[in-house]
Amino acid sequence: MYLVLLGPPGAGKGTQAQHLSAVLGVPKVSTGDLLRRHVDAQTPLGVKAARYMAAGELVPDDVVTGMLITRLGEADAVAGAIFDGFPRTIAQAHALDDVLRIRGGDLAAVLHFNLVDPAVVGRVEGRRVCPVDGSVYHLQFAPPRSPHRCDLCGGPLIHRNDDTAAVVVDRLAEYRRKTEPVEALYQDRGLLCDIDADQPAGHVTRDVMALLMPCSGDPRRVNA
Ligand code: ADP
Ligand code: AMP
């Protein structure tokens, strides 16, 4: 089972990917999370990626695609993956086609999370993440039990340096310029499924599950 989750920053892709991963038994593969791990570890890849990420720009395709292929080589991804935030350019979409062809897999669906820009800003400004275990909270919509502390590990939560109103303007511009053409590509292939992301997370999950029900356990296309 391979799924792609597309949508602007803060639309809830990671939140829903987490849930889908548990239900479908395939890993969530978030290129943003993988890149942040490289940045934190100051690997050569991380050093190269950091300046693009801080500026709200996309990291070059060859860097992201190589990292993704390495991740898919891990044992837990043998039966599929939920791609959160990949592909974000037409070149990445074609690279994914090649990877899936080699692996003998098909995309079951591309879930497109719709959220208007003012809501995007509120989502990213309120997002807090645990740098240790990756748990995601929101000050208003999904607050931790103790202020600024992770429910799971008790450690301090952080506000990502690109989760500001200023940087999100550039992230949205990158989305429009480079990722909206990817939406159009999957629309033409009959794979794009629109999800209303401007409702409580539980309602979004309900809509996603209703959409995927026909194909759970069945790798055929959702829209076939
Ligand atoms: P993305 O992966 O698309 O950037 P996230 O899943 O990290 O988005 O969600 C962004 C922020 O919004 C997080 O703080 C998360 O807790 C919160 N969030 C996610 N889904 C919803 C929702 N449906 N309603 C309100 N807040 C949400
Ligand atoms: P995210 O965690 O999905 O919000 O991504 C955070 C940042 O990581 C983005 O603003 C980009 O700089 C970078 N990034 C994540 N995924 C990709 C991708 N598929 N292609 C290029 N850059 C990416």
Short mmCIF file of C-alpha atoms and ligand atoms in Angstrom, two decimals:
data_model
loop_
_atom_site.label_atom_id
_atom_site.label_comp_id
_atom_site.label_asym_id
_atom_site.label_seq_id
_atom_site.Cartn_x
_atom_site.Cartn_y
_atom_site.Cartn_z
CA MET A 1 0.00 0.00 0.00
CA TYR A 2 1.53 3.30 -1.11
CA LEU A 3 -0.23 6.58 -0.36
CA VAL A 4 0.82 10.17 -1.00
CA LEU A 5 -0.38 12.99 1.27
CA LEU A 6 -0.26 16.44 -0.32
CA GLY A 7 -1.31 19.84 1.01
CA PRO A 8 0.05 23.14 2.27
CA PRO A 9 2.15 23.38 5.43
CA GLY A 10 0.11 22.73 8.57
CA ALA A 11 -2.77 21.09 6.71
CA GLY A 12 -2.59 18.03 8.97
CA LYS A 13 -0.68 15.60 6.73
CA GLY A 14 1.63 14.41 9.51
CA THR A 15 -1.24 14.04 11.98
CA GLN A 16 -3.26 11.89 9.57
CA ALA A 17 -0.21 9.98 8.32
CA GLN A 18 0.50 8.91 11.90
CA HIS A 19 -3.00 7.50 12.22
CA LEU A 20 -2.93 5.82 8.82
CA SER A 21 0.41 4.24 9.58
CA ALA A 22 -1.02 2.59 12.70
CA VAL A 23 -4.16 1.41 10.89
CA LEU A 24 -2.51 0.19 7.69
CA GLY A 25 0.70 -1.19 9.21
CA VAL A 26 3.03 0.67 6.84
CA PRO A 27 5.44 3.42 7.95
CA LYS A 28 4.88 7.12 7.64
CA VAL A 29 7.74 8.50 5.54
CA SER A 30 7.99 12.26 6.07
CA THR A 31 10.74 13.94 4.07
CA GLY A 32 10.50 16.94 6.44
CA ASP A 33 11.17 14.69 9.46
CA LEU A 34 14.03 12.91 7.67
CA LEU A 35 15.60 16.23 6.70
CA ARG A 36 15.29 17.62 10.25
CA ARG A 37 17.06 14.52 11.57
CA HIS A 38 19.94 15.20 9.17
CA VAL A 39 20.00 18.88 10.19
CA ASP A 40 20.08 18.02 13.91
CA ALA A 41 22.86 15.46 13.36
CA GLN A 42 24.75 17.98 11.18
CA THR A 43 25.36 15.40 8.47
CA PRO A 44 26.65 16.76 5.12
CA LEU A 45 23.11 16.36 3.76
CA GLY A 46 21.70 18.24 6.76
CA VAL A 47 24.20 21.07 6.42
CA LYS A 48 23.24 21.43 2.75
CA ALA A 49 19.48 21.30 3.46
CA ALA A 50 19.35 23.63 6.48
CA ARG A 51 19.52 26.95 4.67
CA TYR A 52 16.72 26.01 2.26
CA MET A 53 14.50 24.85 5.11
CA ALA A 54 15.10 27.96 7.23
CA ALA A 55 14.19 30.13 4.22
CA GLY A 56 11.01 28.18 3.49
CA GLU A 57 12.38 26.92 0.17
CA LEU A 58 12.34 23.38 -1.13
CA VAL A 59 15.53 21.37 -0.74
CA PRO A 60 17.00 20.33 -4.15
CA ASP A 61 15.33 17.31 -5.75
CA ASP A 62 18.45 15.11 -5.94
CA VAL A 63 19.08 15.51 -2.19
CA VAL A 64 15.50 14.66 -1.22
CA THR A 65 15.06 11.82 -3.69
CA GLY A 66 18.31 10.12 -2.68
CA MET A 67 17.34 10.36 0.98
CA LEU A 68 13.90 8.91 0.25
CA ILE A 69 15.29 5.96 -1.69
CA THR A 70 17.62 5.18 1.23
CA ARG A 71 14.65 5.29 3.63
CA LEU A 72 12.59 2.94 1.46
CA GLY A 73 15.43 0.43 1.61
CA GLU A 74 14.74 -0.12 5.32
CA ALA A 75 12.97 -3.32 6.32
CA ASP A 76 9.76 -1.74 7.65
CA ALA A 77 8.98 -0.19 4.25
CA VAL A 78 8.96 -3.46 2.32
CA ALA A 79 5.15 -3.61 2.15
CA GLY A 80 4.51 0.06 1.45
CA ALA A 81 4.69 3.59 2.82
CA ILE A 82 2.63 6.67 3.51
CA PHE A 83 4.47 9.58 1.94
CA ASP A 84 3.99 12.77 3.96
CA GLY A 85 5.22 15.82 2.05
CA PHE A 86 6.69 13.90 -0.91
CA PRO A 87 6.65 14.38 -3.87
CA ARG A 88 6.67 18.18 -3.87
CA THR A 89 7.90 18.78 -7.43
CA ILE A 90 7.19 17.20 -10.81
CA ALA A 91 10.76 15.82 -10.87
CA GLN A 92 10.16 14.14 -7.49
CA ALA A 93 6.86 12.70 -8.76
CA HIS A 94 8.67 11.15 -11.73
CA ALA A 95 11.38 9.81 -9.42
CA LEU A 96 8.65 8.21 -7.31
CA ASP A 97 7.16 6.61 -10.44
CA ASP A 98 10.57 5.05 -11.15
CA VAL A 99 11.02 3.83 -7.57
CA LEU A 100 7.56 2.26 -7.46
CA ARG A 101 8.05 0.64 -10.86
CA ILE A 102 11.24 -1.03 -9.62
CA ARG A 103 9.49 -2.15 -6.43
CA GLY A 104 6.43 -3.41 -8.33
CA GLY A 105 4.07 -1.11 -6.41
CA ASP A 106 1.31 1.34 -7.35
CA LEU A 107 -0.03 4.43 -5.65
CA ALA A 108 -3.43 3.60 -4.16
CA ALA A 109 -4.37 7.27 -3.82
CA VAL A 110 -3.10 10.80 -3.40
CA LEU A 111 -4.88 12.51 -0.51
CA HIS A 112 -5.00 16.25 -1.02
CA PHE A 113 -5.61 18.20 2.20
CA ASN A 114 -7.32 21.53 1.50
CA LEU A 115 -6.77 24.40 3.92
CA VAL A 116 -7.05 28.15 3.29
CA ASP A 117 -4.01 30.35 3.95
CA PRO A 118 -5.24 32.12 7.14
CA ALA A 119 -5.86 28.72 8.73
CA VAL A 120 -2.39 27.55 7.61
CA VAL A 121 -0.78 30.41 9.54
CA GLY A 122 -2.72 29.55 12.72
CA ARG A 123 -1.78 25.88 12.41
CA VAL A 124 1.97 26.47 12.07
CA GLU A 125 2.20 29.29 14.62
CA GLY A 126 0.54 27.07 17.23
CA ARG A 127 2.43 23.87 16.35
CA ARG A 128 4.82 22.56 18.99
CA VAL A 129 6.91 19.43 18.48
CA CYS A 130 8.96 17.15 20.67
CA PRO A 131 12.52 17.02 19.32
CA VAL A 132 13.07 13.65 21.04
CA ASP A 133 10.16 11.49 19.86
CA GLY A 134 8.59 13.68 17.16
CA SER A 135 5.19 14.05 18.88
CA VAL A 136 3.19 16.95 17.45
CA TYR A 137 0.94 19.25 19.49
CA HIS A 138 -0.97 22.47 18.92
CA LEU A 139 -1.30 25.13 21.60
CA GLN A 140 -5.02 25.50 20.89
CA PHE A 141 -6.21 22.40 19.02
CA ALA A 142 -4.09 19.60 20.51
CA PRO A 143 -2.45 20.99 23.67
CA PRO A 144 -0.04 18.89 25.75
CA ARG A 145 -1.22 17.93 29.25
CA SER A 146 1.51 20.06 30.89
CA PRO A 147 2.28 23.37 29.19
CA HIS A 148 5.30 23.11 26.86
CA ARG A 149 6.11 19.49 27.93
CA CYS A 150 5.78 16.35 25.80
CA ASP A 151 3.06 13.97 27.07
CA LEU A 152 5.20 10.96 26.13
CA CYS A 153 8.72 11.82 27.34
CA GLY A 154 8.15 14.91 29.53
CA GLY A 155 10.84 16.84 27.61
CA PRO A 156 10.49 20.47 26.47
CA LEU A 157 8.56 21.14 23.26
CA ILE A 158 9.97 23.39 20.55
CA HIS A 159 8.53 25.78 17.99
CA ARG A 160 10.15 25.00 14.61
CA ASN A 161 12.19 27.92 13.24
CA ASP A 162 10.26 27.73 9.94
CA ASP A 163 6.85 27.70 11.67
CA THR A 164 6.55 31.50 11.74
CA ALA A 165 4.12 33.76 9.89
CA ALA A 166 7.04 35.25 7.92
CA VAL A 167 8.55 31.95 6.70
CA VAL A 168 5.18 30.36 6.00
CA VAL A 169 4.55 33.01 3.32
CA ASP A 170 7.58 31.64 1.44
CA ARG A 171 6.59 28.03 2.09
CA LEU A 172 3.14 28.73 0.63
CA ALA A 173 4.71 30.44 -2.39
CA GLU A 174 6.91 27.36 -2.98
CA TYR A 175 3.81 25.18 -2.64
CA ARG A 176 1.93 27.18 -5.30
CA ARG A 177 4.85 27.28 -7.69
CA LYS A 178 6.27 23.77 -7.39
CA THR A 179 3.76 21.49 -5.68
CA GLU A 180 0.43 22.55 -7.19
CA PRO A 181 1.63 21.18 -10.57
CA VAL A 182 2.06 17.83 -8.78
CA GLU A 183 -1.59 18.00 -7.70
CA ALA A 184 -2.53 18.56 -11.34
CA LEU A 185 -0.41 15.59 -12.45
CA TYR A 186 -2.16 13.22 -10.04
CA GLN A 187 -5.55 14.75 -10.89
CA ASP A 188 -4.92 13.86 -14.54
CA ARG A 189 -4.06 10.32 -13.50
CA GLY A 190 -7.35 10.04 -11.56
CA LEU A 191 -5.56 9.56 -8.25
CA LEU A 192 -6.24 12.85 -6.45
CA CYS A 193 -8.78 12.70 -3.60
CA ASP A 194 -9.76 16.01 -1.99
CA ILE A 195 -10.04 16.15 1.78
CA ASP A 196 -11.54 19.08 3.71
CA ALA A 197 -8.75 19.71 6.24
CA ASP A 198 -10.53 22.69 7.83
CA GLN A 199 -12.38 20.65 10.43
CA PRO A 200 -11.37 18.95 13.69
CA ALA A 201 -8.70 16.27 13.32
CA GLY A 202 -11.12 13.46 14.23
CA HIS A 203 -13.49 14.51 11.46
CA VAL A 204 -10.63 14.61 8.96
CA THR A 205 -9.64 11.09 10.04
CA ARG A 206 -13.25 9.94 9.55
CA ASP A 207 -13.32 11.36 6.01
CA VAL A 208 -9.93 9.83 5.16
CA MET A 209 -10.96 6.41 6.42
CA ALA A 210 -14.29 6.57 4.55
CA LEU A 211 -12.35 7.33 1.39
CA LEU A 212 -9.82 4.54 1.87
CA MET A 213 -12.24 1.90 3.14
CA PRO A 214 -12.77 0.35 -0.30
CA CYS A 215 -9.04 -0.17 -0.75
CA SER A 216 -7.82 -1.13 2.75
CA GLY A 217 -6.02 -4.42 2.33
CA ASP A 218 -6.40 -4.06 -1.41
CA PRO A 219 -3.66 -2.24 -3.31
CA ARG A 220 -5.93 -1.19 -6.19
CA ARG A 221 -6.59 2.46 -6.82
CA VAL A 222 -9.17 4.20 -4.67
CA ASN A 223 -10.71 5.92 -7.68
CA ALA A 224 -10.60 2.89 -9.99
P1 ADP B 1 1.49 19.09 8.26
O1 ADP B 1 2.15 17.75 8.45
O2 ADP B 1 0.54 19.10 7.10
O3 ADP B 1 2.46 20.23 8.21
P2 ADP B 1 0.56 18.69 11.02
O4 ADP B 1 -0.11 17.36 10.99
O5 ADP B 1 1.89 18.77 11.67
O6 ADP B 1 0.58 19.34 9.55
O7 ADP B 1 -0.45 19.71 11.73
C1 ADP B 1 -0.10 21.09 11.88
C2 ADP B 1 -0.58 21.58 13.24
O8 ADP B 1 -1.99 21.59 13.28
C3 ADP B 1 -0.14 20.70 14.42
O9 ADP B 1 0.10 21.55 15.52
C4 ADP B 1 -1.34 19.77 14.66
O10 ADP B 1 -1.43 19.40 16.03
C5 ADP B 1 -2.50 20.66 14.25
N1 ADP B 1 -3.57 19.96 13.55
C6 ADP B 1 -3.48 18.89 12.71
N2 ADP B 1 -4.70 18.59 12.20
C7 ADP B 1 -5.57 19.49 12.74
C8 ADP B 1 -6.99 19.73 12.59
N3 ADP B 1 -7.73 18.99 11.76
N4 ADP B 1 -7.54 20.75 13.29
C9 ADP B 1 -6.78 21.54 14.08
N5 ADP B 1 -5.45 21.38 14.26
C10 ADP B 1 -4.85 20.37 13.59
P1 AMP B 2 7.60 19.80 6.32
O1 AMP B 2 8.11 19.11 7.55
O2 AMP B 2 6.90 18.86 5.38
O3 AMP B 2 6.77 21.02 6.67
O4 AMP B 2 8.88 20.33 5.52
C1 AMP B 2 9.75 21.26 6.10
C2 AMP B 2 10.77 21.73 5.06
O5 AMP B 2 11.58 20.62 4.64
C3 AMP B 2 10.19 22.30 3.77
O6 AMP B 2 9.81 23.68 3.87
C4 AMP B 2 11.35 22.08 2.80
O7 AMP B 2 12.37 23.05 3.00
C5 AMP B 2 11.88 20.73 3.25
N1 AMP B 2 11.23 19.60 2.55
C6 AMP B 2 10.41 18.65 3.10
N2 AMP B 2 10.01 17.77 2.17
C7 AMP B 2 10.56 18.18 1.00
C8 AMP B 2 10.50 17.70 -0.33
N3 AMP B 2 9.78 16.62 -0.67
N4 AMP B 2 11.22 18.37 -1.27
C9 AMP B 2 11.97 19.45 -0.97
N5 AMP B 2 12.05 19.97 0.27
C10 AMP B 2 11.36 19.34 1.26
#
